[in-house]
Amino acid sequence: MEYLAELEAAQEAARRGGDILQRYRESGARYGWKHGDPLQGRAYEIVSEADVEVDHALRDTLQGAFPDDAWLSEEAHDDRERLLHRRVWIVDPLDGTREFLQGVPEYAVSIALAFNGQPVLGVVFNPDADEMFAATMDSEDERFELDEATSLADSFMLVGRGEWHYRELPPVPDGTRVMPVGSIAYRMALLASGQGCLVFTPGRRSEWDLAAGAALLTAAGATVTDIDGRPLQFNQAEPSVKGLIAARPEIHKDARELWERSGWRIH
């Protein structure tokens, strides 16, 4: 298997990060606010001391093993030298910080390796549930098979808790079931393992939110695009993505049509 050494290192790093998160879950984590991404309409975002410590542990493990690789993380300074590299680790040390602080078990450590802009490896680890999702571009793992549903009415779509609570989603067809889940990386991992039929988010997302899940979904045979149907490209100068639609090709087509009919627009 290609990237076997990288996959083993990424799983080791995810476990190490998960141990840190569980320690803070037991003892409590201090948190504050940091500047958000204006492209996502967020002046400030929540951050905890757990996010920062996990970032250091991931970097120590992964760049310790692969020192020539570049690094892109939510909790680290963005060194634009990464744009000169073919290989870049794209990580979110704690995807679902709000859920983590609220005690909702829907957060994850998210680790991806991108090669020439494509996600070739993904690891998503939910330490609360002890669920590890890991795959490379050439994985042949029966755990990564999509739900057999071919229409939205036959299964359910996975959306963000905040999106659902604050009604930030376009209307869905009658009879469509919706399951809110905190971390988008975790939602994508659940979809890749056959739980649900669609992950849909209309808002802008950072690359570190999506890269690992995109690798898992690609291994499962899903169609993964931005909200306008364009393939995802990682390690961009501005590392953000205009929404996400991920599903079987048939359901992806339905979701794209749903979005177009809704008349909603994002920038």
Coordinates of C-alpha atoms in Angstrom, one line a residue:
M1 CA 0.0 0.0 0.0
E2 CA 1.3 3.5 -0.9
Y3 CA 1.7 5.8 2.1
L4 CA 1.7 3.0 4.6
A5 CA 4.4 4.6 6.8
E6 CA 2.6 7.9 6.6
L7 CA -0.7 6.2 7.6
E8 CA 0.8 4.5 10.6
A9 CA 2.4 7.8 11.7
A10 CA -0.9 9.6 11.3
Q11 CA -2.8 7.1 13.3
E12 CA -0.2 7.3 16.0
A13 CA -0.4 11.1 16.0
A14 CA -4.2 10.9 16.2
R15 CA -4.1 8.6 19.1
R16 CA -1.6 10.9 20.9
G17 CA -3.9 13.8 20.2
G18 CA -6.9 11.9 21.4
D19 CA -5.2 11.1 24.7
I20 CA -4.6 14.8 25.2
L21 CA -8.2 15.7 24.5
Q22 CA -9.5 13.0 26.9
R23 CA -7.2 14.3 29.6
Y24 CA -8.7 17.8 29.2
R25 CA -12.2 16.4 29.1
E26 CA -11.6 15.0 32.5
S27 CA -9.8 18.0 34.0
G28 CA -11.5 20.8 32.1
A29 CA -9.9 23.1 29.4
R30 CA -9.6 26.8 29.4
Y31 CA -10.8 28.5 26.3
G32 CA -10.9 31.9 24.7
W33 CA -11.4 33.6 21.3
K34 CA -9.1 34.1 18.3
H35 CA -9.6 36.0 15.0
G36 CA -11.8 34.1 12.6
D37 CA -11.8 33.8 8.9
P38 CA -13.6 36.8 7.3
L39 CA -14.3 34.7 4.2
Q40 CA -16.4 32.5 6.5
G41 CA -18.2 35.5 8.0
R42 CA -16.6 34.9 11.4
A43 CA -14.8 37.8 13.2
Y44 CA -13.9 35.5 16.1
E45 CA -13.8 31.8 16.7
I46 CA -13.5 29.8 19.9
V47 CA -10.2 28.1 20.8
S48 CA -9.2 26.0 23.8
E49 CA -5.8 25.1 25.3
A50 CA -6.5 21.6 24.1
D51 CA -6.5 22.6 20.5
V52 CA -3.1 24.2 20.8
E53 CA -1.5 21.3 22.8
V54 CA -2.8 18.7 20.3
D55 CA -1.4 20.7 17.4
H56 CA 2.0 20.6 19.0
A57 CA 1.8 16.8 19.5
L58 CA 0.6 16.2 15.9
R59 CA 3.4 18.3 14.4
D60 CA 6.0 16.7 16.7
T61 CA 4.9 13.2 15.5
L62 CA 4.4 13.9 11.8
Q63 CA 7.1 16.3 11.0
G64 CA 9.4 14.4 13.2
A65 CA 8.8 11.4 10.9
F66 CA 8.7 13.4 7.7
P67 CA 10.7 16.6 8.2
D68 CA 10.6 17.6 4.6
D69 CA 6.8 17.8 4.4
A70 CA 5.0 21.2 4.7
W71 CA 2.4 22.0 7.4
L72 CA -1.0 23.6 7.4
S73 CA -3.0 23.6 10.6
E74 CA -5.8 25.6 12.1
E75 CA -3.8 26.3 15.2
A76 CA -0.4 27.2 13.6
H77 CA 0.9 30.2 11.7
D78 CA 0.4 29.7 8.0
D79 CA 3.8 29.5 6.5
R80 CA 3.3 30.2 2.8
E81 CA 6.4 28.3 1.9
R82 CA 4.0 25.3 1.9
L83 CA 2.9 26.4 -1.5
L84 CA 6.3 25.3 -2.8
H85 CA 5.9 21.8 -1.5
R86 CA 4.2 18.8 -3.2
R87 CA 3.5 17.2 0.1
V88 CA 1.7 19.0 2.9
W89 CA 0.0 17.8 6.1
I90 CA -3.3 19.5 6.6
V91 CA -4.6 19.1 10.1
D92 CA -7.3 20.2 12.5
P93 CA -6.2 19.3 16.0
L94 CA -9.7 19.5 17.4
D95 CA -12.6 19.7 14.9
G96 CA -15.7 20.5 16.9
T97 CA -14.2 22.6 19.7
R98 CA -17.6 23.8 20.8
E99 CA -18.9 20.3 21.1
F100 CA -15.8 19.3 23.0
L101 CA -16.3 22.1 25.5
Q102 CA -20.0 21.3 25.9
G103 CA -19.4 17.6 26.5
V104 CA -21.0 16.5 23.2
P105 CA -19.1 13.4 21.9
E106 CA -19.0 14.6 18.3
Y107 CA -15.4 16.1 18.0
A108 CA -12.4 14.6 16.3
V109 CA -8.7 14.9 15.5
S110 CA -8.4 15.4 11.7
I111 CA -5.2 14.6 9.8
A112 CA -4.7 14.6 6.0
L113 CA -1.7 14.4 3.7
A114 CA -2.1 16.2 0.3
F115 CA 0.1 15.5 -2.7
N116 CA 0.0 18.0 -5.5
G117 CA -3.2 19.4 -4.1
Q118 CA -5.0 16.0 -3.8
P119 CA -5.8 14.3 -0.5
V120 CA -4.0 11.0 -0.6
L121 CA -4.4 10.0 3.1
G122 CA -7.0 10.8 5.7
V123 CA -7.3 10.0 9.4
V124 CA -10.3 11.1 11.6
F125 CA -10.3 10.0 15.2
N126 CA -13.1 10.5 17.7
P127 CA -11.5 9.7 21.0
D128 CA -14.7 9.9 23.0
A129 CA -16.2 7.0 21.0
D130 CA -12.7 5.5 20.3
E131 CA -13.5 5.5 16.6
M132 CA -10.6 5.6 14.2
F133 CA -11.3 6.1 10.5
A134 CA -8.1 5.8 8.3
A135 CA -7.6 5.3 4.6
T136 CA -5.3 6.1 1.7
M137 CA -6.1 6.8 -1.9
D138 CA -5.5 3.1 -2.7
S139 CA -7.2 1.6 0.3
E140 CA -9.3 -1.5 -0.2
D141 CA -11.1 -1.6 3.1
E142 CA -14.6 -2.9 3.5
R143 CA -15.2 -0.3 6.3
F144 CA -15.3 2.4 3.6
E145 CA -18.4 1.6 1.6
L146 CA -21.1 4.1 1.0
D147 CA -24.7 3.7 2.1
E148 CA -26.6 1.9 -0.7
A149 CA -29.3 4.6 -0.9
T150 CA -29.7 6.3 -4.2
S151 CA -32.1 9.1 -3.2
L152 CA -32.4 11.4 -0.3
A153 CA -35.7 9.8 0.7
D154 CA -34.0 6.4 1.3
S155 CA -31.5 7.5 4.0
F156 CA -30.6 10.7 5.9
M157 CA -28.3 13.6 5.4
L158 CA -25.6 14.7 7.9
V159 CA -25.4 18.4 8.7
G160 CA -23.8 20.7 11.3
R161 CA -25.5 21.2 14.6
G162 CA -25.1 24.9 14.3
E163 CA -26.4 25.0 10.7
W164 CA -29.5 23.0 11.8
H165 CA -30.1 25.0 15.0
Y166 CA -29.8 28.4 13.3
R167 CA -31.6 27.4 10.1
E168 CA -28.6 28.0 7.9
L169 CA -29.6 25.3 5.4
P170 CA -31.9 25.6 2.4
P171 CA -35.3 23.8 2.7
V172 CA -35.0 20.1 2.1
P173 CA -37.6 17.9 0.3
D174 CA -40.5 16.6 2.4
G175 CA -39.6 13.3 3.9
T176 CA -35.8 13.9 4.0
R177 CA -34.3 12.9 7.3
V178 CA -31.6 15.1 8.8
M179 CA -29.0 14.1 11.4
P180 CA -27.1 17.0 13.0
V181 CA -23.5 16.1 14.0
G182 CA -20.9 18.5 15.4
S183 CA -17.6 18.0 13.7
I184 CA -17.7 18.1 9.9
A185 CA -14.6 15.8 9.7
Y186 CA -16.5 13.3 11.8
R187 CA -19.6 13.7 9.6
M188 CA -17.5 13.0 6.5
A189 CA -16.0 9.9 8.2
L190 CA -19.4 8.6 9.1
L191 CA -20.6 9.0 5.6
A192 CA -17.5 7.2 4.2
S193 CA -18.3 4.3 6.5
G194 CA -21.9 3.9 5.2
Q195 CA -23.7 6.0 7.8
G196 CA -26.0 8.5 6.0
C197 CA -26.2 9.3 2.3
L198 CA -25.1 13.0 2.1
V199 CA -22.9 15.5 3.8
F200 CA -24.0 19.0 2.8
T201 CA -22.8 22.4 4.0
P202 CA -23.4 25.7 2.2
G203 CA -21.0 27.8 4.1
R204 CA -17.3 28.3 3.5
R205 CA -15.0 25.8 5.2
S206 CA -11.3 25.8 5.8
E207 CA -9.1 23.2 4.1
W208 CA -8.3 21.6 7.5
D209 CA -12.0 21.0 8.1
L210 CA -12.4 18.9 4.9
A211 CA -9.1 17.4 3.8
A212 CA -9.1 14.2 5.9
G213 CA -12.7 13.5 5.3
A214 CA -12.2 14.1 1.5
A215 CA -9.5 11.4 1.5
L216 CA -11.8 8.9 3.3
L217 CA -14.7 9.7 1.0
T218 CA -12.6 9.4 -2.1
A219 CA -11.5 5.9 -0.9
A220 CA -15.2 5.0 -0.5
G221 CA -16.0 6.1 -4.0
A222 CA -18.0 9.3 -3.2
T223 CA -18.3 12.4 -5.3
V224 CA -16.8 15.2 -3.3
T225 CA -17.1 18.8 -4.5
D226 CA -17.6 22.4 -3.4
I227 CA -21.1 23.8 -3.3
D228 CA -20.9 24.7 -7.0
G229 CA -19.9 21.2 -8.1
R230 CA -16.1 21.9 -8.5
P231 CA -13.6 19.3 -7.4
L232 CA -11.7 20.2 -4.2
Q233 CA -8.2 21.4 -4.4
F234 CA -6.0 21.6 -1.3
N235 CA -2.9 23.6 -0.3
Q236 CA -4.3 26.7 -2.0
A237 CA -2.9 30.2 -1.3
E238 CA -6.2 31.0 0.5
P239 CA -7.0 27.6 2.2
S240 CA -10.8 27.7 2.1
V241 CA -13.5 25.9 0.2
K242 CA -16.9 27.3 -0.9
G243 CA -19.2 24.8 0.8
L244 CA -19.3 21.0 0.4
I245 CA -21.4 18.3 -1.2
A246 CA -20.3 14.7 -0.7
A247 CA -22.4 11.7 -1.6
R248 CA -22.9 8.9 -4.1
P249 CA -23.0 10.3 -7.7
E250 CA -26.8 10.0 -7.9
I251 CA -27.4 11.7 -4.6
H252 CA -24.7 14.3 -5.3
K253 CA -26.6 15.3 -8.5
D254 CA -29.9 15.6 -6.5
A255 CA -28.2 17.7 -3.8
R256 CA -26.7 20.0 -6.5
E257 CA -30.1 20.5 -8.0
L258 CA -31.6 21.2 -4.6
W259 CA -29.0 23.9 -4.0
E260 CA -29.6 25.5 -7.3
R261 CA -33.4 25.5 -6.9
S262 CA -33.1 27.0 -3.4
G263 CA -31.8 30.3 -4.7
W264 CA -29.4 30.6 -1.7
R265 CA -26.0 32.1 -2.5
I266 CA -22.7 32.3 -0.6
H267 CA -19.6 34.4 -1.4

